[in-house]
Amino acid sequence: MPKEILINADLPEKRVAVVADGKLEEFYIERPEDKTIVGNIYKGRIETVVPSLKAAFVDIGQSKKGFLYLSEIENRIYGATEEISPDRDSKLLKKNNKTQAQKPSARLELKKGDEVLVQVVKEAFGTKGPRISGDIGLAGRFLVLVPQSTHWGISRRIEDEKERKRLRSIMEKSRLPKNVGFIVRTAAVGKSAKELMRDAHFLLRLWSRVKKTSYRRAAPSLVYEEYDLILRIIRDSFIEEISRVIVDSKTEYRRIHNFVCAFQKDLVKRISFYQGPDLFFERDVEKQINKIFERCVYLKSKAYIVIEPTEGLVVIDVNSGGFKKNISPEEAATKINAEAAVEAARQLRLRDLGGIIVIDFIDMEKEEHRREISNILNRQLSKDRAKYDCLDISKFGLVQLTRERVYSTIQAQTYEQCPYCQGRGKMKSEMTLCILAFRQLKRHLQSNHPAEVNLSLNPQVAALMEKYRDSLRILERKFHAKINLISNLAQVLEEIKIE
């Protein structure tokens, strides 16, 4: 099944879709105001230590304090009142290691004002600040450098034992420093020792720069910024099974081209620049994206699943709907559940839903059928990059699982609480409506070729659209049409009129 990565970056919003045989498999968006800080490394300052939680709140220069478990920072402390230098850091680590060797149970006492080097591992959610860790990890193309560990490991997703032995042999024979750790990523499958070592040395140089930056800067400050969405997807997802990467922005095309040249030149020929009118619309991806926000998802058999995210968990209910095959109830339940298991796992990836998830399948009498559905669900979940833990299906048809939540959900990025219903429903954000109006206007101009057009919006949306007047001027020049932006108080927020 051919896979493609489609990148839409001709607006303030960047969107990436991973498509397999025309079907949307993964979807990500990033806007300047919502750029993630996951993966960033900060030099922070301890604000509060909470002994009962065995945790601390750390000022990393963000609006909310980072939450840090003490077990993830012990022996990685900098003195807040002393000038930091590589020698001083080295001596401190030696002293700590010596102390630990004499007294294995000894621990450093963290206090307010201490400076720590931490990495963001989970985005802030609601009133909670970002989750941070003292266990730093720098991801490369084929390896992850774990500079504060001496462990060398291989991704569990590499199941072929022969390949695991080959990769282990390469790492053991390498002349890499023994005082740092590495994890071999799934993208390393089939790669040569030369390619792995080139990646390793790049990461070691990067870590050296991170340390030097941390020595120079005062806390709280950013010392390393993770790649943006597009380069992160190219690094993590542009593997051999991806047949093409198509991007509709010349600037991003050049950036991706240069980035790929640095680590795997043979992949460059798979990158192409799209010059058509609308990449996602032409490839029928726009319609699939819109369905991500729908409560009901219909299956080919005319059965459907209902997805209900709540504050504490996500509930997915499987319903037979219009399923009409003339078979026994047990067979019908098994067929519907098998189809629903595939779609439920796909929707969890697309919507990036995390936390506790409960799937209510249709009841099945036979244990072998319940086991079959569990196996299907686990196979589909194994395609997910997020960590998960799934229990077996119960006799009541319930499956409980947890899925790692790292970033804000697609829905949280795209929608905001409705001021009219006080949170009982949802509406599209003003930025989303601006982008939607821009796309509809672009299609209208392409189809009708008018000399003049009126774009009528709610005043709030119109005011935001004014900030992107340059984008409207580009459309005017491209289609030789005058665009009148009208602010209409009579229109509700989501109403867009093009006349």
XYZ file of C-alpha atoms in Angstrom:
499
model
C 0.000 0.000 0.000
C 1.768 3.244 -1.180
C 2.095 5.974 1.424
C 2.510 9.685 0.852
C 3.172 12.709 3.054
C 1.201 15.769 1.921
C 2.267 19.170 3.294
C 0.110 22.292 3.036
C 2.021 25.414 4.105
C 0.730 28.306 1.967
C -1.111 29.919 4.915
C -0.164 30.901 8.491
C -1.214 27.365 9.417
C 0.984 24.366 8.522
C -0.770 21.043 7.935
C 0.695 17.591 7.366
C -1.292 14.541 6.245
C 0.033 10.991 5.953
C -2.079 9.188 3.360
C -2.074 5.460 2.559
C -3.745 4.479 -0.714
C -5.789 7.689 -0.612
C -6.956 7.196 2.986
C -5.953 9.632 5.723
C -3.840 7.822 8.329
C -2.254 10.685 10.300
C -2.963 14.396 10.483
C -1.129 17.254 12.224
C -1.499 21.028 12.335
C 0.711 23.802 13.696
C 0.064 27.520 13.981
C 2.566 30.192 15.058
C 0.643 30.960 18.256
C 0.210 27.259 19.114
C 3.715 25.993 18.390
C 4.547 23.080 20.662
C 7.352 23.207 23.222
C 7.563 19.409 23.537
C 11.182 18.364 22.985
C 12.572 21.791 23.933
C 15.373 21.837 26.524
C 15.374 24.565 29.160
C 17.653 25.689 31.908
C 15.114 26.118 34.686
C 14.998 27.243 38.294
C 13.252 25.316 41.075
C 10.334 27.402 42.364
C 8.687 24.955 44.784
C 9.550 21.484 46.087
C 6.555 19.335 47.114
C 7.896 16.429 49.239
C 4.493 14.700 49.439
C 4.407 14.393 45.640
C 8.165 13.807 45.376
C 8.070 16.501 42.742
C 8.960 20.118 42.076
C 7.581 23.042 40.103
C 10.186 24.624 37.847
C 10.276 28.047 36.203
C 11.334 27.481 32.585
C 10.308 30.901 31.297
C 6.801 29.850 30.227
C 3.485 31.194 31.537
C 2.980 28.000 33.585
C 5.556 26.280 35.783
C 6.839 22.887 34.634
C 6.044 19.801 36.737
C 9.087 17.625 37.499
C 9.357 14.330 39.373
C 12.412 14.443 41.651
C 13.462 10.916 40.632
C 14.080 12.261 37.098
C 16.457 15.019 38.134
C 18.575 13.606 40.985
C 22.309 14.001 40.339
C 21.620 16.408 37.474
C 21.539 19.607 39.547
C 23.415 22.859 38.945
C 24.213 25.244 41.807
C 22.036 28.312 41.358
C 24.419 30.671 43.135
C 27.617 29.535 41.423
C 28.934 30.272 37.955
C 28.498 27.135 35.871
C 31.360 25.713 33.835
C 32.042 22.380 32.119
C 34.708 21.580 34.716
C 32.415 22.419 37.604
C 29.628 20.257 36.122
C 32.045 17.353 35.645
C 33.325 17.634 39.223
C 29.781 17.737 40.556
C 28.835 14.579 38.679
C 31.999 12.783 39.867
C 31.267 13.839 43.432
C 27.685 12.617 43.162
C 28.730 9.299 41.622
C 31.314 8.788 44.370
C 28.714 9.547 47.039
C 26.298 7.099 45.455
C 28.956 4.397 45.335
C 29.549 4.774 49.094
C 25.884 5.223 50.016
C 23.514 3.810 47.376
C 20.476 5.325 49.082
C 21.920 8.868 49.257
C 20.013 11.567 47.331
C 20.668 15.194 46.480
C 18.357 17.575 48.297
C 16.720 19.913 45.807
C 15.671 23.311 47.107
C 14.164 26.531 45.853
C 16.583 28.397 43.596
C 18.491 25.360 42.321
C 19.070 25.351 38.561
C 18.277 22.274 36.488
C 18.513 21.237 32.851
C 15.158 19.782 31.778
C 13.290 18.731 28.652
C 9.556 19.154 27.996
C 7.935 15.736 27.510
C 4.250 16.711 27.596
C 2.335 19.819 26.563
C 0.440 21.921 29.114
C -3.240 20.880 29.368
C -5.980 23.035 30.895
C -4.739 24.402 34.210
C -1.766 22.013 34.304
C 1.675 23.203 33.288
C 3.992 21.299 30.951
C 5.430 17.988 32.148
C 9.237 18.146 32.205
C 12.010 15.633 32.825
C 15.698 15.666 33.695
C 16.206 12.646 31.416
C 17.274 14.396 28.206
C 16.779 12.717 24.831
C 17.943 14.110 21.472
C 16.327 12.415 18.490
C 18.186 11.970 15.235
C 17.175 10.213 12.053
C 18.184 6.707 13.167
C 19.231 7.105 16.811
C 18.199 8.845 20.005
C 21.036 10.151 22.153
C 20.441 9.741 25.897
C 23.404 11.752 27.202
C 22.742 11.231 30.912
C 22.607 7.445 30.685
C 25.045 4.730 29.641
C 22.318 2.369 28.393
C 22.284 1.289 24.751
C 19.003 -0.146 23.497
C 17.032 -1.057 20.378
C 13.428 -0.031 19.741
C 10.920 -2.729 20.663
C 9.141 -2.048 17.378
C 12.030 -3.747 15.556
C 10.798 -7.333 15.918
C 13.097 -9.164 13.497
C 15.664 -10.857 15.760
C 18.260 -11.117 12.985
C 18.047 -7.365 12.363
C 18.229 -6.649 16.101
C 21.442 -8.687 16.340
C 22.931 -6.834 13.340
C 22.145 -3.415 14.833
C 23.397 -4.490 18.265
C 26.657 -5.650 16.683
C 27.136 -2.291 14.933
C 26.634 -0.385 18.172
C 28.928 -2.681 20.169
C 31.746 -2.395 17.612
C 31.449 1.385 17.358
C 33.939 3.731 18.993
C 31.275 5.942 20.490
C 31.753 7.375 24.008
C 30.800 4.927 26.732
C 29.537 7.607 29.102
C 26.389 8.296 27.041
C 23.514 6.108 25.902
C 21.834 5.518 22.545
C 18.513 4.041 21.450
C 18.274 2.648 17.920
C 15.081 3.843 16.198
C 12.879 1.819 13.833
C 14.101 3.950 10.900
C 17.535 2.313 11.363
C 16.310 -1.012 9.956
C 18.523 -1.958 7.007
C 20.852 1.024 7.457
C 24.611 0.680 7.306
C 27.098 1.224 10.145
C 28.321 4.366 8.326
C 24.827 5.899 8.310
C 24.274 5.111 12.006
C 27.640 6.512 13.046
C 27.082 9.700 11.052
C 23.817 10.182 12.925
C 25.498 9.423 16.269
C 28.275 11.974 15.740
C 25.755 14.614 14.681
C 23.858 14.060 17.956
C 27.058 14.187 20.034
C 27.974 17.534 18.454
C 24.450 18.779 19.096
C 24.631 17.760 22.778
C 27.960 19.550 23.087
C 26.345 22.748 21.772
C 23.390 22.325 24.168
C 25.760 22.042 27.149
C 27.793 25.080 26.108
C 24.600 27.113 25.665
C 23.347 26.047 29.105
C 26.629 27.154 30.726
C 26.378 30.618 29.165
C 22.709 31.403 29.799
C 20.978 32.333 33.022
C 17.899 30.465 34.209
C 15.149 30.418 33.148
C 16.045 30.193 29.450
C 15.634 28.057 26.340
C 18.840 26.225 25.417
C 17.569 23.951 22.621
C 14.468 24.204 20.442
C 12.984 21.098 18.837
C 12.284 21.105 15.073
C 8.974 22.550 13.903
C 6.140 20.282 12.743
C 7.281 19.837 9.135
C 10.917 18.935 9.824
C 9.870 16.753 12.758
C 7.538 14.737 10.514
C 10.214 14.447 7.809
C 12.745 13.234 10.388
C 10.402 10.741 12.074
C 8.072 9.587 9.268
C 9.971 9.897 5.970
C 11.068 6.266 5.808
C 11.484 3.771 2.967
C 7.761 2.927 2.778
C 6.902 6.570 1.988
C 6.733 6.780 -1.797
C 6.443 10.581 -2.057
C 6.509 13.816 -0.092
C 4.446 16.541 -1.784
C 4.647 20.129 -0.522
C 2.792 23.189 -1.856
C 5.187 25.862 -0.558
C 8.392 26.701 -2.442
C 10.055 27.897 0.771
C 9.210 24.708 2.657
C 10.177 22.588 -0.364
C 13.701 24.072 -0.327
C 13.937 23.676 3.453
C 12.886 20.006 3.308
C 15.239 19.380 0.372
C 18.240 20.768 2.300
C 17.238 18.902 5.472
C 16.975 15.526 3.696
C 20.264 16.104 1.824
C 21.994 16.283 5.186
C 21.054 12.752 6.250
C 19.890 10.638 3.278
C 20.401 12.027 -0.228
C 18.746 9.082 -1.970
C 15.363 10.213 -0.575
C 15.588 13.643 -2.229
C 14.163 12.353 -5.508
C 10.919 11.485 -3.700
C 10.262 15.116 -2.724
C 8.122 17.097 -5.154
C 6.747 20.622 -5.291
C 2.993 20.917 -5.927
C 1.987 23.816 -8.193
C -1.748 23.196 -8.465
C -4.589 25.211 -6.905
C -5.302 23.239 -3.697
C -3.313 20.132 -2.717
C -5.584 18.780 0.034
C -8.784 19.507 -1.899
C -7.481 17.891 -5.078
C -6.336 14.742 -3.235
C -9.703 14.437 -1.423
C -8.001 14.921 1.949
C -9.943 18.058 2.971
C -13.191 16.111 3.194
C -11.537 13.434 5.348
C -10.071 16.084 7.675
C -13.509 17.603 8.238
C -14.784 14.206 9.396
C -12.188 14.144 12.202
C -14.399 16.522 14.181
C -17.614 14.547 13.752
C -19.092 12.628 16.679
C -20.210 9.645 14.571
C -17.916 7.760 12.211
C -19.677 5.470 9.725
C -18.137 2.189 8.598
C -18.370 0.503 5.179
C -20.845 -2.046 6.577
C -23.179 0.869 7.539
C -22.464 0.257 11.207
C -20.919 3.210 13.066
C -18.915 4.235 16.099
C -19.640 7.177 18.407
C -16.658 9.005 19.936
C -17.296 10.967 23.132
C -14.255 12.688 24.691
C -14.923 13.752 28.281
C -12.743 15.537 30.800
C -11.528 12.312 32.396
C -11.674 9.738 29.592
C -12.694 8.958 26.025
C -15.639 6.624 25.346
C -16.056 4.890 21.979
C -19.352 3.087 21.434
C -19.855 0.557 18.621
C -23.342 0.369 17.040
C -24.739 -1.988 14.403
C -26.593 0.858 12.640
C -27.702 -0.199 9.141
C -25.806 -3.518 9.063
C -28.167 -5.931 7.230
C -26.260 -9.111 6.316
C -28.335 -12.246 6.778
C -26.081 -13.997 9.330
C -26.335 -15.007 12.973
C -26.170 -12.292 15.672
C -22.813 -13.674 16.874
C -21.283 -13.520 13.392
C -22.737 -10.060 12.807
C -21.309 -8.777 16.105
C -17.870 -10.199 15.275
C -17.792 -8.673 11.773
C -18.924 -5.248 12.998
C -16.490 -5.303 15.925
C -13.585 -6.278 13.650
C -14.291 -3.300 11.373
C -14.839 -0.990 14.361
C -11.538 -2.040 15.991
C -9.596 -0.939 12.899
C -11.442 2.378 12.659
C -11.255 3.113 16.408
C -7.447 2.744 16.395
C -7.245 4.993 13.319
C -9.432 7.667 14.915
C -7.301 7.687 18.081
C -4.271 8.493 15.889
C -6.065 11.075 13.750
C -7.617 12.941 16.687
C -4.582 12.328 18.930
C -6.847 11.293 21.799
C -5.064 10.263 24.995
C -5.558 9.304 28.611
C -7.998 6.564 29.603
C -10.031 5.161 26.704
C -12.952 2.705 26.912
C -14.297 0.964 23.791
C -17.729 -0.639 24.114
C -17.926 -3.361 21.467
C -21.100 -5.273 20.636
C -21.467 -8.285 22.960
C -20.007 -11.579 21.711
C -20.701 -14.925 23.357
C -17.659 -16.887 22.206
C -14.253 -16.391 23.821
C -12.474 -17.067 20.513
C -14.310 -14.144 18.913
C -13.422 -11.809 21.769
C -9.785 -12.887 21.448
C -9.910 -12.255 17.679
C -11.147 -8.672 18.193
C -8.465 -8.039 20.844
C -5.777 -9.212 18.417
C -7.100 -6.974 15.610
C -7.190 -3.950 17.929
C -3.645 -4.564 19.192
C -2.298 -4.963 15.638
C -3.828 -1.627 14.665
C -2.615 0.107 17.830
C 0.938 -1.113 17.107
C 1.003 1.308 14.134
C 0.709 4.193 16.596
C 3.830 6.145 17.555
C 2.262 7.067 20.900
C 2.759 4.629 23.774
C -0.291 2.621 24.779
C -1.337 -0.151 27.155
C -4.371 -2.243 26.199
C -6.236 -4.812 28.308
C -8.060 -7.823 26.873
C -11.710 -7.507 25.952
C -14.050 -8.393 28.827
C -17.079 -10.672 28.649
C -19.212 -7.512 28.510
C -17.447 -6.400 25.315
C -15.468 -3.608 27.014
C -11.823 -2.811 26.235
C -9.853 -0.482 28.484
C -6.636 1.122 27.302
C -4.424 4.105 27.991
C -2.764 6.137 25.268
C 0.067 8.576 25.786
C -0.994 12.204 25.596
C 1.885 14.467 24.544
C 0.486 17.249 22.359
C -2.767 19.202 22.380
C -5.486 17.342 20.473
C -6.404 18.397 16.929
C -9.824 19.404 18.227
C -8.338 21.592 20.986
C -6.139 23.370 18.417
C -8.971 23.948 15.946
C -11.954 24.756 18.177
C -12.507 27.029 21.170
C -15.278 27.157 23.782
C -18.463 28.737 22.425
C -19.310 31.998 24.237
C -22.997 31.572 23.415
C -23.513 28.148 25.042
C -20.853 28.415 27.782
C -19.043 25.261 26.754
C -22.018 22.968 26.138
C -21.100 22.890 22.421
C -18.196 23.810 20.176
C -17.524 26.303 17.440
C -14.613 26.913 15.100
C -12.029 29.464 16.235
C -11.687 32.837 14.498
C -8.335 31.788 13.019
C -9.863 28.573 11.675
C -12.746 30.578 10.148
C -10.268 32.992 8.517
C -8.424 30.103 6.910
C -11.719 28.459 5.891
C -12.958 31.743 4.343
C -9.653 32.118 2.491
C -9.955 28.599 1.025
C -13.603 29.058 0.001
C -12.782 32.411 -1.601
C -9.870 30.863 -3.497
C -12.103 28.084 -4.890
C -14.833 30.614 -5.804
C -12.337 32.710 -7.774
C -10.950 29.632 -9.532
C -14.417 28.392 -10.552
C -16.281 31.624 -11.414
C -13.551 34.105 -12.509
C -15.457 37.227 -11.300
C -14.070 40.747 -11.748
C -15.223 41.669 -8.234
C -16.309 39.648 -5.192
C -17.704 40.484 -1.724
C -16.427 38.455 1.241
C -18.850 39.034 4.129
C -17.830 37.890 7.635
C -18.756 38.348 11.268
C -16.917 41.470 12.611
C -14.610 39.392 14.830
C -13.519 37.223 11.919
C -13.304 40.218 9.566
C -11.023 42.063 12.019
C -8.647 39.096 12.115
C -8.797 38.727 8.326
C -7.616 42.355 8.042
C -4.291 41.245 9.526
C -3.862 38.939 6.524
C -4.815 41.528 3.917
C -1.566 40.696 2.070
C -2.901 37.192 1.408
C -6.064 38.687 -0.114
C -3.955 40.991 -2.305
C -2.046 37.962 -3.605
C -5.389 36.405 -4.628
C -6.457 39.679 -6.298
C -3.300 39.766 -8.398
C -3.458 36.049 -9.198
C -7.120 36.044 -10.336
C -7.346 39.683 -11.507
C -10.324 40.319 -9.240
C -11.171 42.949 -6.649
C -11.999 41.540 -3.193
C -14.229 43.584 -0.870
C -13.987 42.535 2.788
C -17.296 43.296 4.553
C -17.844 43.246 8.324
C -21.478 42.244 8.947
C -22.920 42.393 12.491
C -25.932 40.354 11.385
C -23.787 37.292 10.647
C -23.074 34.678 13.304
C -19.434 33.829 13.936
C -19.205 30.768 11.669
C -21.147 32.280 8.740
C -19.144 33.007 5.580
C -20.802 34.730 2.597
C -19.135 35.092 -0.807
C -21.095 37.002 -3.439
